[in-house]
Coordinates of C-alpha atoms in Angstrom, one line a residue:
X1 CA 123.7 78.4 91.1
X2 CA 121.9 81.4 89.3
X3 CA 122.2 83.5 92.0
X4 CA 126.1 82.7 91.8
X5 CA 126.5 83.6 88.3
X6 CA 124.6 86.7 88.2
X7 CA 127.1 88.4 90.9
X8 CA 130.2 87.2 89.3
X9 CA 128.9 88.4 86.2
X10 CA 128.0 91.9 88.2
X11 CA 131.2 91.7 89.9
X12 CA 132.9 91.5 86.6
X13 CA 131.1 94.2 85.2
X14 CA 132.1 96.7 88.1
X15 CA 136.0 95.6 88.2
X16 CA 136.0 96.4 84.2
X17 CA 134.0 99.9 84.6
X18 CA 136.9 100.2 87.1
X19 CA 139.7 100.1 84.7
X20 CA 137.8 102.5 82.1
X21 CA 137.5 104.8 84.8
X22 CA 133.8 105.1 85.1
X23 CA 132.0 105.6 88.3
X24 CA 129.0 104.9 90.0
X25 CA 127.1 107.1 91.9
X26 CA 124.1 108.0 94.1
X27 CA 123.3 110.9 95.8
X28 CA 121.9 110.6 99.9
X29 CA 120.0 113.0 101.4
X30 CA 118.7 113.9 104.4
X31 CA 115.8 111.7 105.7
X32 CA 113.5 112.7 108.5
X33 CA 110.7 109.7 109.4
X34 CA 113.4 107.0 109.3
X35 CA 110.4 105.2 111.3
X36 CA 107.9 105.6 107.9
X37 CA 108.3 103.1 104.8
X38 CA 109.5 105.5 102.4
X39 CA 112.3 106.6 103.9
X40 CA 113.5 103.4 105.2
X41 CA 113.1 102.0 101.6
X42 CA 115.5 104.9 100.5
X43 CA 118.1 104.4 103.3
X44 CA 117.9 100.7 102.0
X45 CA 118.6 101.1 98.6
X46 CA 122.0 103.6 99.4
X47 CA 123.0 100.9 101.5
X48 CA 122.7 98.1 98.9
X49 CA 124.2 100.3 96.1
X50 CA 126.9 100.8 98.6
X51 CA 127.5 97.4 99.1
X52 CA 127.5 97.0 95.3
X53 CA 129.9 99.8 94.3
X54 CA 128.7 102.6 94.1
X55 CA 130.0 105.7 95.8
X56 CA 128.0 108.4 97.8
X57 CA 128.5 111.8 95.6
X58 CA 126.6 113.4 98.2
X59 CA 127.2 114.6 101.6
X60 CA 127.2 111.7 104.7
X61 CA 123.4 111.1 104.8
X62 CA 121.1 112.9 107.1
X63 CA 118.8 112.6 109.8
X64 CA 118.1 115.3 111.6
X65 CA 114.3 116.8 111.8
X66 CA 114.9 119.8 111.6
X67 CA 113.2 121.3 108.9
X68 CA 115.9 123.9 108.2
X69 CA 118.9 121.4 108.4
X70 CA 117.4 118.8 106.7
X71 CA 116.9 121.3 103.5
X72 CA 120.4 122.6 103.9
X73 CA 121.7 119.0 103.9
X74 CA 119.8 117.6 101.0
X75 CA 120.7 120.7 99.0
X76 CA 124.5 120.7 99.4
X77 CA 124.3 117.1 99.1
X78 CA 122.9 117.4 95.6
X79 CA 125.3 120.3 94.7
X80 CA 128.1 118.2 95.6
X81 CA 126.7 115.1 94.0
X82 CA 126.3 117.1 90.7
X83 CA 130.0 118.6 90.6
X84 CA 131.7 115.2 90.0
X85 CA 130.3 113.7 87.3
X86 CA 132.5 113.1 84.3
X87 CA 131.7 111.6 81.2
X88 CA 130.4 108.0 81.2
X89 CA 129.9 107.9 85.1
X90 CA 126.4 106.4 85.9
X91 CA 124.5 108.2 88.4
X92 CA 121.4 106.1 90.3
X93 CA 118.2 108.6 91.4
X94 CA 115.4 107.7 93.7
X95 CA 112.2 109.2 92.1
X96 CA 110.8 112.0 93.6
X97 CA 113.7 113.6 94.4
X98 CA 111.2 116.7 94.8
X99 CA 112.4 119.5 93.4
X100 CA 115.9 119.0 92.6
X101 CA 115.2 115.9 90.2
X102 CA 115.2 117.9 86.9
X103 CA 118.5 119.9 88.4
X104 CA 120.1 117.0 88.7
X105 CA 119.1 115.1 85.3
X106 CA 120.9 118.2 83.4
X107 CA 123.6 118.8 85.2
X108 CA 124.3 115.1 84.4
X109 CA 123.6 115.2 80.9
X110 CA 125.6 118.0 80.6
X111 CA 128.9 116.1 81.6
X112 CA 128.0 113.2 79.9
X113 CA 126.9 110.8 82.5
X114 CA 124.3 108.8 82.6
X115 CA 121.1 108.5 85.1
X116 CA 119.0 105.3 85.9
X117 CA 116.2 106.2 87.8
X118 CA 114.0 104.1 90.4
X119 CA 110.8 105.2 90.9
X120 CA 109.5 104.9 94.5
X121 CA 106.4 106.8 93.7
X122 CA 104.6 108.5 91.0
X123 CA 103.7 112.1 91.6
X124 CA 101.1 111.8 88.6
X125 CA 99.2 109.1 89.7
X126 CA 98.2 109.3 93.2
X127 CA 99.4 112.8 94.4
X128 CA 98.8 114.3 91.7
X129 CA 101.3 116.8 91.7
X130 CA 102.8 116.2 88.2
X131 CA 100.2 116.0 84.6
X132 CA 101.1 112.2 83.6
X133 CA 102.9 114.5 80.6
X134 CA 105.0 116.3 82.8
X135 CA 105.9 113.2 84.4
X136 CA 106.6 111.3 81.1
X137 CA 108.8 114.0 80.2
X138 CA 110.9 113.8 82.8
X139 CA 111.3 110.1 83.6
X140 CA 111.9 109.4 79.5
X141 CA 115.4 111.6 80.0
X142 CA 117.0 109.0 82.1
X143 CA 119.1 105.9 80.9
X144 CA 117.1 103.5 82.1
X145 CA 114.0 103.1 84.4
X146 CA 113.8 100.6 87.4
X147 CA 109.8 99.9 88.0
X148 CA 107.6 98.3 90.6
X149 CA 106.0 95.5 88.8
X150 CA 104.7 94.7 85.1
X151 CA 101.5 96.6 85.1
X152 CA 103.8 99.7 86.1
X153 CA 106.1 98.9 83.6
X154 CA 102.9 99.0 81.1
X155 CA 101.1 102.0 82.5
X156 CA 104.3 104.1 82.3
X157 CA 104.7 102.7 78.4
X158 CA 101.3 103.3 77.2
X159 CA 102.1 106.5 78.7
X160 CA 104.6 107.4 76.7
X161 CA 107.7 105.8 78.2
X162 CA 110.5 104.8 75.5
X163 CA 113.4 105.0 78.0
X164 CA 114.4 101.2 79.0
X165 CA 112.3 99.8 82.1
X166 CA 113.6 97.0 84.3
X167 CA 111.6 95.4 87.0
X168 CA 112.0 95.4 90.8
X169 CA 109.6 92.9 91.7
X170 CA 110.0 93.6 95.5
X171 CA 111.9 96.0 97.9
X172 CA 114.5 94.9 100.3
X173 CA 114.0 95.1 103.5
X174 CA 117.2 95.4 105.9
X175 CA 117.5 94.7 109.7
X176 CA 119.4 93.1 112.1
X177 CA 116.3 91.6 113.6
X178 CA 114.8 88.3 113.3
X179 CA 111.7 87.0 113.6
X180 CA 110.9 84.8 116.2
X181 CA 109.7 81.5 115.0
X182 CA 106.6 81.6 113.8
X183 CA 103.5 79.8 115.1
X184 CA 100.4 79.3 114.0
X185 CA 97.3 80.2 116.3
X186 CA 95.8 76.7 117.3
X187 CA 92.5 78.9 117.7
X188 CA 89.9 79.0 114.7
X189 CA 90.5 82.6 114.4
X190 CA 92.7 84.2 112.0
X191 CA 94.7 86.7 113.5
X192 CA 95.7 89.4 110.4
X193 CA 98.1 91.5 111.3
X194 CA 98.0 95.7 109.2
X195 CA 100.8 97.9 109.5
X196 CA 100.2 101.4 109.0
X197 CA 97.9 104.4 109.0
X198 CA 94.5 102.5 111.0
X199 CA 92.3 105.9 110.9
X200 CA 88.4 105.1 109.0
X201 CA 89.8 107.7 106.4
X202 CA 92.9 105.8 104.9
X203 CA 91.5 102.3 105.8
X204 CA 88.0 101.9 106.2
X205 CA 87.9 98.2 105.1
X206 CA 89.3 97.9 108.8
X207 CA 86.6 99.2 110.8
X208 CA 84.0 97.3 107.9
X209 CA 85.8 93.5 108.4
X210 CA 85.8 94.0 112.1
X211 CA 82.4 94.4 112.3
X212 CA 81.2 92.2 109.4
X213 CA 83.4 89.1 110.4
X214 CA 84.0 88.7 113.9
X215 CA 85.6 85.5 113.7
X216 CA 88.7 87.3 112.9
X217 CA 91.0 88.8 115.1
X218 CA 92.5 92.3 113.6
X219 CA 96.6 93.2 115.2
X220 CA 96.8 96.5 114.1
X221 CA 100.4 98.2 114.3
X222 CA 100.5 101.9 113.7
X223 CA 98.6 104.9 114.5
X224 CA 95.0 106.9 114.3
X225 CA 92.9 104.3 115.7
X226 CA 89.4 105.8 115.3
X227 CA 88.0 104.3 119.1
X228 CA 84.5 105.2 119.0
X229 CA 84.6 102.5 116.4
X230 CA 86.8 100.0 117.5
X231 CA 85.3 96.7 117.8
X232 CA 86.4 93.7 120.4
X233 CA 88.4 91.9 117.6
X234 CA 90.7 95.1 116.6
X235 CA 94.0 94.6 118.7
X236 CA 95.3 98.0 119.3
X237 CA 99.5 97.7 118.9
X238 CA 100.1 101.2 118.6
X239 CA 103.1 102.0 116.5
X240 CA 106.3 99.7 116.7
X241 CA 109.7 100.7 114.8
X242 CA 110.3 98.1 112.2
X243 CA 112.8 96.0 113.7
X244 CA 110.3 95.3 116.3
X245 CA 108.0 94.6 114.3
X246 CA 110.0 92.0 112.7
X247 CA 111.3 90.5 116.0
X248 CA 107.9 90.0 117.8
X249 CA 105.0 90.2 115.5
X250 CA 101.8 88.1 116.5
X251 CA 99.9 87.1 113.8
X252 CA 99.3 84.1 111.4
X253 CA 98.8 86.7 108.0
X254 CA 99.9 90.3 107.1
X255 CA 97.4 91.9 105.0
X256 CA 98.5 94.1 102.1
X257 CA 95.0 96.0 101.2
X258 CA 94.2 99.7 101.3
X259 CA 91.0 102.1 101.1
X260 CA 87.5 101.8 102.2
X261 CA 86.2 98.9 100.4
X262 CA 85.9 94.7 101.2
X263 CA 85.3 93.5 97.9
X264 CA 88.4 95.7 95.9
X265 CA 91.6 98.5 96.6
X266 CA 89.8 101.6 96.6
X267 CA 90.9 105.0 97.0
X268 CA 93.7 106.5 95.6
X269 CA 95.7 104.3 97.4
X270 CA 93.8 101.4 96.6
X271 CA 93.4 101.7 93.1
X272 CA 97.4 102.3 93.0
X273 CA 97.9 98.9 94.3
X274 CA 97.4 97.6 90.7
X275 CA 100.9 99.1 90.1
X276 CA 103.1 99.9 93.3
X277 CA 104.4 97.2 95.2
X278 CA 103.7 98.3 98.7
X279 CA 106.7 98.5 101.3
X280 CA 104.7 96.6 104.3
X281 CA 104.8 93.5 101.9
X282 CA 108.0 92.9 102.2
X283 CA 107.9 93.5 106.2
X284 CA 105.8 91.5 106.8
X285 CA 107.5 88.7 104.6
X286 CA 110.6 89.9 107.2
X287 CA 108.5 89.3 110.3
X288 CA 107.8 85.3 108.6
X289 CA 104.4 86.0 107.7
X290 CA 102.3 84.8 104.8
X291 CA 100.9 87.3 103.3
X292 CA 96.9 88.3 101.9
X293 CA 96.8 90.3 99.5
X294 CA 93.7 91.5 96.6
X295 CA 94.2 89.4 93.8
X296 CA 94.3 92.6 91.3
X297 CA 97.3 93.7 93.1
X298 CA 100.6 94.5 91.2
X299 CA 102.7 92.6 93.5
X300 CA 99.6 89.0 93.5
X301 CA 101.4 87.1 91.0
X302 CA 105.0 87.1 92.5
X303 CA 103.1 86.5 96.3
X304 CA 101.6 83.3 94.5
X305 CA 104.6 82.4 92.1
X306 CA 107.1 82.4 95.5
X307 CA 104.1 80.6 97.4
X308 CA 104.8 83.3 100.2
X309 CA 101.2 84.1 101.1
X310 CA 97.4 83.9 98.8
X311 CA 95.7 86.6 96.5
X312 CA 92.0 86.8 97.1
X313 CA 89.0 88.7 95.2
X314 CA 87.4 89.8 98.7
X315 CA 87.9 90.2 102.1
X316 CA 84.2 89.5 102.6
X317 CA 84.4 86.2 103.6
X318 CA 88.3 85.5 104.3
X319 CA 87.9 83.5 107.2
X320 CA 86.2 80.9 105.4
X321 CA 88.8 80.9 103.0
X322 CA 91.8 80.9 105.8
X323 CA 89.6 77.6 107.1
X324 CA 90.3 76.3 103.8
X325 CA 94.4 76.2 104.3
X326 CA 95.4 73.1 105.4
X327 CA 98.2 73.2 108.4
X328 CA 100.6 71.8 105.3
X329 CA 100.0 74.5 103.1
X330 CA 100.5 76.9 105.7
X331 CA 103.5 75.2 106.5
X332 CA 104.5 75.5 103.0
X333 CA 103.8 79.7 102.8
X334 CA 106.1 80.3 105.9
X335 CA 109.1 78.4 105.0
X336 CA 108.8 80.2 101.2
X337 CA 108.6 83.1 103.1
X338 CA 111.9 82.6 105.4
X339 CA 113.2 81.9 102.2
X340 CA 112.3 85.0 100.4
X341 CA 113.1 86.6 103.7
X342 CA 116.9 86.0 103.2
X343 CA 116.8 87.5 99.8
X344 CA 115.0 90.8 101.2
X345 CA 117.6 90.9 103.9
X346 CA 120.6 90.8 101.0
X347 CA 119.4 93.4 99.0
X348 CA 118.6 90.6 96.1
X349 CA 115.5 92.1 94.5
X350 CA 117.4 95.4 94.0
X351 CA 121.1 94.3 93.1
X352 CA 119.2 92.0 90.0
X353 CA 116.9 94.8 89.0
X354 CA 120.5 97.5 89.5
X355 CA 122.3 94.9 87.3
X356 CA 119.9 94.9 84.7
X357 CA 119.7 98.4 84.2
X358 CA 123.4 98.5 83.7
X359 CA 123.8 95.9 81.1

């Protein structure tokens, strides 16, 4: 019943905007690794603020790989986007937008229209690409901020954010495909299923829990398999497109952890799982799969709160603690997480987080 009154009231909202003649806008782009997380969490959002309104200002999006035509593209498609703003028209940005970003922010404020901004990734904190100043500056000139999780949300304000911030929670994730129905492994051994970059160098803690708990059974999907260290009990997938993925993954748990260590997220990438909410979460929540996921995590309290998978302080010893779920409670974590599934294939997360921005 909540659900239903937050899109009437949404609906409401964009039928009077309507009449006042404001519009809503995004900007698409080209987009070259359609196959990576990023870009298919940016395709996903222009789809969902489609389906919610909101007009492409841009050129048709791209996908070409071409290195030439994809910068063509995304630049006429921000000159474009930039030339119809009026006053009062609000104008949604995913962050980066690389170099045309601060273009963009002033040609809108110039002609009075306001910019909401949802951050996909922060250029000062892991990349480094940005001073945390620089990037202060920027993101405080938008209307309102749409972040990953709370600690985000307080990071960015002890920062120096005073722009509004709304919370995401989790991305969408849209596809066709369905999982197949799910089935535990009768065996003792867990079977954790990682998607993504395998090499020692992004995630050691691979290599170091195949070797220190061979009980457990490692399906890796994706790419840079190191094989003079591949152990017996790392299943070699290769790299699947998502909806693949989705439609035949064999596993009982996907595992949300990056860097080299057991015991905590280390790294750059590790240490930003305090505050990003990692893509592969919600794909593997798509695929029906409970998720593990360090308990310091941005994105551990709303795995626990939806009862969709279990935070732990270590990987050290996880499958004694995987011998600790009853068949019940594992029962329980994959019908949450069809549930949640449904949601992610809607574009719910999104539409309530676009929703509060506008109010």
């Amino acid at each position: 019943m909540t659900n239903v009154r937050f899109f009437c009231k949404y609906r409401i909202f964009l039928i009077f905007a309507s009449k006042l003649h404001i519009m809503n806008y995004y900007i698409s782009k080209n987009y070259r690794h359609l196959g990576s997380g990023g870009d298919k969490a940016k395709t996903d959002i222009e789809s969902i603020l489609s389906s919610n309104g909101f007009i492409n200002a841009g050129l048709p999006q791209g996908r070409s790989k071409n290195a030439i035509k994809a910068y063509l593209t995304t630049l006429f498609s921000v000159l474009k986007g930039v030339s119809v703003l009026k006053q009062g028209d609000v104008l949604v940005l995913q962050y980066p937008l690389k170099k045309y970003y601060d273009f963009v922010v002033s040609m809108a404020e110039k002609r009075g229209a306001k910019v909401i901004t949802l951050i996909h990734d922060l250029g000062s904190f892991r990349r480094k690409k940005l001073t945390v100043e620089e990037e202060i500056k920027r993101l405080n000139r938008s209307y309102a901020i749409v972040v990953h999780s709370p600690s985000m949300l307080e990071w960015l304000k002890n920062h120096g954010i005073t722009t509004r911030m709304v919370i995401l929670g989790m991305w969408d994730y849209l596809s066709p495909a369905q999982p197949a129905t799910p089935i535990k492994s009768d065996s003792s051994r867990p079977r954790l299923v990682f998607a993504g970059d395998v090499s020692p160098k992004a995630n050691g803690w691979i290599y170091r829990l195949a070797e220190n708990d061979p009980d457990v059974d490692l399906i890796l999907y994706g790419g840079n398999i190191d094989r003079s260290q591949k152990t017996p009990n790392m299943i070699d997938m290769g790299f699947v497109e998502s909806d693949t993925l989705i439609a035949s993954a064999q596993g009982d748990y996907g595992i949300v952890w990056y860097g080299s260590s057991l015991d905590e997220g280390a790294g750059p990438l590790g240490d930003y799982l305090q505050y990003n909410a990692p893509h592969k979460t919600s794909l593997y929540i798509r695929a029906g799969l409970p998720v593990i996921i360090w308990e310091k995590a941005a994105l551990a309290p709303i795995v626990t709160q939806l009862g969709v998978g279990i935070a732990v302080p270590s990987l050290r010893d996880i499958s004694k603690t995987l011998a600790k779920v009853t068949p019940q409670q594992y029962a329980d974590m994959q019908r949450n997480a069809a549930a949640v599934a449904r949601q992610l294939s809607s574009g719910y997360f999104f539409t309530k987080a676009l929703h509060e921005a506008l109010r």
